[in-house]
GROMACS .gro file of C-alpha atoms in nm:
model
  197
    1MET     CA    1 -12.895 -20.814   1.790
    2ARG     CA    2 -12.684 -20.707   1.500
    3ALA     CA    3 -12.437 -20.422   1.559
    4ALA     CA    4 -12.272 -20.200   1.302
    5PRO     CA    5 -11.904 -20.280   1.233
    6THR     CA    6 -11.793 -19.955   1.401
    7ASP     CA    7 -12.000 -20.045   1.708
    8GLN     CA    8 -11.847 -20.395   1.709
    9ARG     CA    9 -11.498 -20.241   1.706
   10GLY     CA   10 -11.612 -20.009   1.984
   11LEU     CA   11 -11.728 -20.309   2.189
   12LEU     CA   12 -11.390 -20.475   2.139
   13ASP     CA   13 -11.222 -20.153   2.251
   14LEU     CA   14 -11.456 -20.141   2.553
   15GLN     CA   15 -11.372 -20.502   2.640
   16ALA     CA   16 -10.998 -20.430   2.611
   17LEU     CA   17 -11.035 -20.129   2.841
   18ASP     CA   18 -11.238 -20.333   3.093
   19THR     CA   19 -10.966 -20.600   3.088
   20ALA     CA   20 -10.696 -20.337   3.144
   21ILE     CA   21 -10.898 -20.184   3.430
   22ALA     CA   22 -10.951 -20.527   3.591
   23GLN     CA   23 -10.578 -20.602   3.564
   24LEU     CA   24 -10.489 -20.269   3.725
   25GLU     CA   25 -10.740 -20.325   4.007
   26HIS     CA   26 -10.599 -20.674   4.066
   27ARG     CA   27 -10.244 -20.537   4.066
   28ARG     CA   28 -10.351 -20.264   4.311
   29ALA     CA   29 -10.506 -20.518   4.550
   30SER     CA   30 -10.222 -20.770   4.530
   31LEU     CA   31  -9.914 -20.553   4.575
   32PRO     CA   32  -9.657 -20.756   4.774
   33GLU     CA   33  -9.607 -20.454   5.001
   34HIS     CA   34  -9.956 -20.509   5.147
   35ALA     CA   35  -9.854 -20.845   5.297
   36ARG     CA   36  -9.515 -20.716   5.409
   37ILE     CA   37  -9.678 -20.416   5.578
   38ALA     CA   38  -9.923 -20.647   5.758
   39GLU     CA   39  -9.629 -20.861   5.876
   40GLY     CA   40  -9.450 -20.545   5.992
   41HIS     CA   41  -9.753 -20.436   6.193
   42LYS     CA   42  -9.768 -20.780   6.360
   43ALA     CA   43  -9.396 -20.767   6.438
   44ARG     CA   44  -9.429 -20.416   6.581
   45ALA     CA   45  -9.724 -20.524   6.799
   46ALA     CA   46  -9.532 -20.828   6.927
   47LEU     CA   47  -9.230 -20.609   7.003
   48GLY     CA   48  -9.456 -20.362   7.183
   49GLU     CA   49  -9.580 -20.642   7.410
   50ALA     CA   50  -9.224 -20.762   7.467
   51ILE     CA   51  -9.115 -20.407   7.553
   52VAL     CA   52  -9.393 -20.376   7.811
   53ALA     CA   53  -9.285 -20.707   7.967
   54ALA     CA   54  -8.918 -20.597   7.962
   55SER     CA   55  -9.009 -20.260   8.117
   56THR     CA   56  -9.197 -20.439   8.393
   57ALA     CA   57  -8.899 -20.670   8.454
   58VAL     CA   58  -8.664 -20.370   8.473
   59ALA     CA   59  -8.893 -20.188   8.716
   60ASP     CA   60  -8.925 -20.500   8.934
   61LEU     CA   61  -8.547 -20.550   8.936
   62GLU     CA   62  -8.491 -20.184   9.023
   63LEU     CA   63  -8.714 -20.240   9.326
   64ASP     CA   64  -8.515 -20.553   9.410
   65VAL     CA   65  -8.187 -20.358   9.388
   66ALA     CA   66  -8.328 -20.088   9.617
   67LYS     CA   67  -8.446 -20.355   9.863
   68ALA     CA   68  -8.108 -20.529   9.855
   69GLU     CA   69  -7.935 -20.198   9.927
   70SER     CA   70  -8.177 -20.114  10.208
   71ASP     CA   71  -8.130 -20.463  10.359
   72LEU     CA   72  -7.755 -20.401  10.377
   73VAL     CA   73  -7.774 -20.065  10.557
   74PRO     CA   74  -7.886 -20.180  10.905
   75VAL     CA   75  -7.651 -20.481  10.902
   76ARG     CA   76  -7.353 -20.262  10.810
   77GLU     CA   77  -7.450 -20.006  11.073
   78ARG     CA   78  -7.478 -20.274  11.340
   79GLN     CA   79  -7.146 -20.429  11.237
   80ALA     CA   80  -6.982 -20.084  11.251
   81ARG     CA   81  -7.127 -20.019  11.600
   82ASP     CA   82  -7.012 -20.357  11.727
   83GLN     CA   83  -6.667 -20.309  11.576
   84GLN     CA   84  -6.648 -19.967  11.740
   85ARG     CA   85  -6.741 -20.118  12.077
   86LEU     CA   86  -6.477 -20.387  12.029
   87ASP     CA   87  -6.208 -20.141  11.917
   88GLY     CA   88  -6.295 -19.895  12.192
   89GLY     CA   89  -6.255 -20.154  12.466
   90ALA     CA   90  -6.609 -20.092  12.595
   91VAL     CA   91  -6.655 -20.464  12.662
   92SER     CA   92  -6.425 -20.611  12.928
   93ASP     CA   93  -6.612 -20.926  13.028
   94GLY     CA   94  -6.464 -21.230  12.846
   95LYS     CA   95  -6.802 -21.389  12.775
   96GLN     CA   96  -6.944 -21.065  12.635
   97LEU     CA   97  -6.626 -21.009  12.435
   98THR     CA   98  -6.649 -21.355  12.276
   99ALA     CA   99  -7.018 -21.299  12.201
  100LEU     CA  100  -6.938 -20.961  12.043
  101ILE     CA  101  -6.662 -21.109  11.827
  102ASP     CA  102  -6.895 -21.392  11.722
  103GLU     CA  103  -7.167 -21.139  11.634
  104ILE     CA  104  -6.922 -20.931  11.428
  105GLU     CA  105  -6.819 -21.243  11.234
  106HIS     CA  106  -7.183 -21.338  11.185
  107LEU     CA  107  -7.259 -20.984  11.062
  108LYS     CA  108  -6.964 -21.000  10.819
  109ARG     CA  109  -7.100 -21.326  10.672
  110ARG     CA  110  -7.447 -21.175  10.655
  111ILE     CA  111  -7.308 -20.866  10.476
  112SER     CA  112  -7.122 -21.092  10.233
  113ASP     CA  113  -7.442 -21.289  10.162
  114LEU     CA  114  -7.644 -20.970  10.115
  115GLU     CA  115  -7.377 -20.824   9.885
  116ASP     CA  116  -7.388 -21.144   9.676
  117ILE     CA  117  -7.765 -21.110   9.650
  118GLN     CA  118  -7.728 -20.743   9.561
  119LEU     CA  119  -7.468 -20.823   9.294
  120GLU     CA  120  -7.687 -21.093   9.142
  121VAL     CA  121  -7.988 -20.860   9.131
  122MET     CA  122  -7.775 -20.584   8.976
  123GLU     CA  123  -7.649 -20.826   8.709
  124ASN     CA  124  -8.008 -20.930   8.637
  125LEU     CA  125  -8.106 -20.564   8.615
  126GLU     CA  126  -7.821 -20.496   8.373
  127ALA     CA  127  -7.927 -20.789   8.153
  128ALA     CA  128  -8.295 -20.684   8.164
  129THR     CA  129  -8.204 -20.325   8.077
  130ALA     CA  130  -7.991 -20.445   7.784
  131GLU     CA  131  -8.281 -20.662   7.661
  132HIS     CA  132  -8.521 -20.369   7.692
  133THR     CA  133  -8.283 -20.148   7.495
  134ARG     CA  134  -8.243 -20.419   7.228
  135LEU     CA  135  -8.620 -20.454   7.191
  136VAL     CA  136  -8.669 -20.076   7.164
  137THR     CA  137  -8.397 -20.060   6.897
  138GLU     CA  138  -8.552 -20.351   6.708
  139ARG     CA  139  -8.894 -20.187   6.719
  140GLY     CA  140  -8.739 -19.868   6.581
  141GLU     CA  141  -8.589 -20.068   6.293
  142VAL     CA  142  -8.925 -20.234   6.224
  143GLU     CA  143  -9.096 -19.893   6.225
  144ASN     CA  144  -8.836 -19.751   5.984
  145SER     CA  145  -8.887 -20.050   5.757
  146LEU     CA  146  -9.264 -20.005   5.778
  147ARG     CA  147  -9.236 -19.638   5.684
  148ALA     CA  148  -9.024 -19.729   5.381
  149LEU     CA  149  -9.268 -20.003   5.276
  150ILE     CA  150  -9.567 -19.773   5.316
  151ALA     CA  151  -9.395 -19.503   5.109
  152ALA     CA  152  -9.311 -19.756   4.835
  153ARG     CA  153  -9.666 -19.893   4.839
  154ASP     CA  154  -9.819 -19.546   4.827
  155GLU     CA  155  -9.596 -19.453   4.533
  156GLN     CA  156  -9.706 -19.763   4.343
  157LEU     CA  157 -10.071 -19.704   4.433
  158ALA     CA  158 -10.047 -19.348   4.304
  159GLU     CA  159  -9.910 -19.474   3.971
  160ILE     CA  160 -10.178 -19.743   3.945
  161ASP     CA  161 -10.452 -19.495   4.039
  162ALA     CA  162 -10.332 -19.255   3.768
  163ASP     CA  163 -10.338 -19.540   3.513
  164LEU     CA  164 -10.684 -19.643   3.635
  165ALA     CA  165 -10.814 -19.289   3.597
  166GLN     CA  166 -10.686 -19.277   3.238
  167GLN     CA  167 -10.833 -19.618   3.152
  168ARG     CA  168 -11.170 -19.531   3.309
  169ALA     CA  169 -11.183 -19.200   3.126
  170ALA     CA  170 -11.103 -19.379   2.799
  171ARG     CA  171 -11.371 -19.641   2.878
  172GLU     CA  172 -11.625 -19.367   2.945
  173ARG     CA  173 -11.546 -19.205   2.608
  174VAL     CA  174 -11.579 -19.538   2.423
  175ALA     CA  175 -11.898 -19.638   2.609
  176SER     CA  176 -12.061 -19.299   2.547
  177GLY     CA  177 -12.003 -19.342   2.171
  178LEU     CA  178 -12.192 -19.673   2.161
  179PRO     CA  179 -12.568 -19.730   2.159
  180GLU     CA  180 -12.707 -19.772   2.512
  181ASP     CA  181 -12.887 -20.096   2.434
  182LEU     CA  182 -12.562 -20.247   2.300
  183VAL     CA  183 -12.369 -20.137   2.614
  184GLY     CA  184 -12.651 -20.280   2.830
  185LEU     CA  185 -12.630 -20.613   2.648
  186TYR     CA  186 -12.250 -20.613   2.688
  187ARG     CA  187 -12.289 -20.543   3.060
  188ARG     CA  188 -12.545 -20.824   3.108
  189ILE     CA  189 -12.324 -21.077   2.927
  190ALA     CA  190 -12.021 -20.967   3.129
  191GLU     CA  191 -12.216 -21.005   3.455
  192GLU     CA  192 -12.330 -21.354   3.354
  193GLU     CA  193 -11.967 -21.446   3.289
  194GLY     CA  194 -11.864 -21.296   3.623
  195ILE     CA  195 -11.667 -21.016   3.459
  196LYS     CA  196 -11.680 -20.665   3.594
  197ALA     CA  197 -11.799 -20.423   3.326
   0.00000   0.00000   0.00000
């Protein structure tokens, strides 16, 4: 098929516009922000799981602290009662007095052991709470970064979409000025070559 020189120039213009459109579409699909946003979503999801685990650890340790405190109460009360009996002179028998003093000493050691356990659990709770707070802060930073990336990506996409609209409108004008059979031939050749037209 032989085309008029003006139609040949029109085909070259059409090809140039198709190339520009393909480049814009490739640029749109391969913005580096897409990959960084995907990484940010993965990081946020991982932090969300870590926060749930940290929250569970904090809740468990809070229960342990409450248990440690409740374990101390009856031992302290019993030690106070025994000390009151000893101080009040309610026990006069030597054997009973020795047994009471031994029990008070045993209760003091038991209180010391329970207080050590309570202190350890409270330290663990403090560390777990600090870790939970750190994770929540880190997730907030990731979310802020994600918002900034999404805004930057959307701004670039808007610019590319505006350029694409202009190029497609120009392509439509050029294609409408060419004979349909010539545009059809161009399209078939482009498809055979794997080029979008």
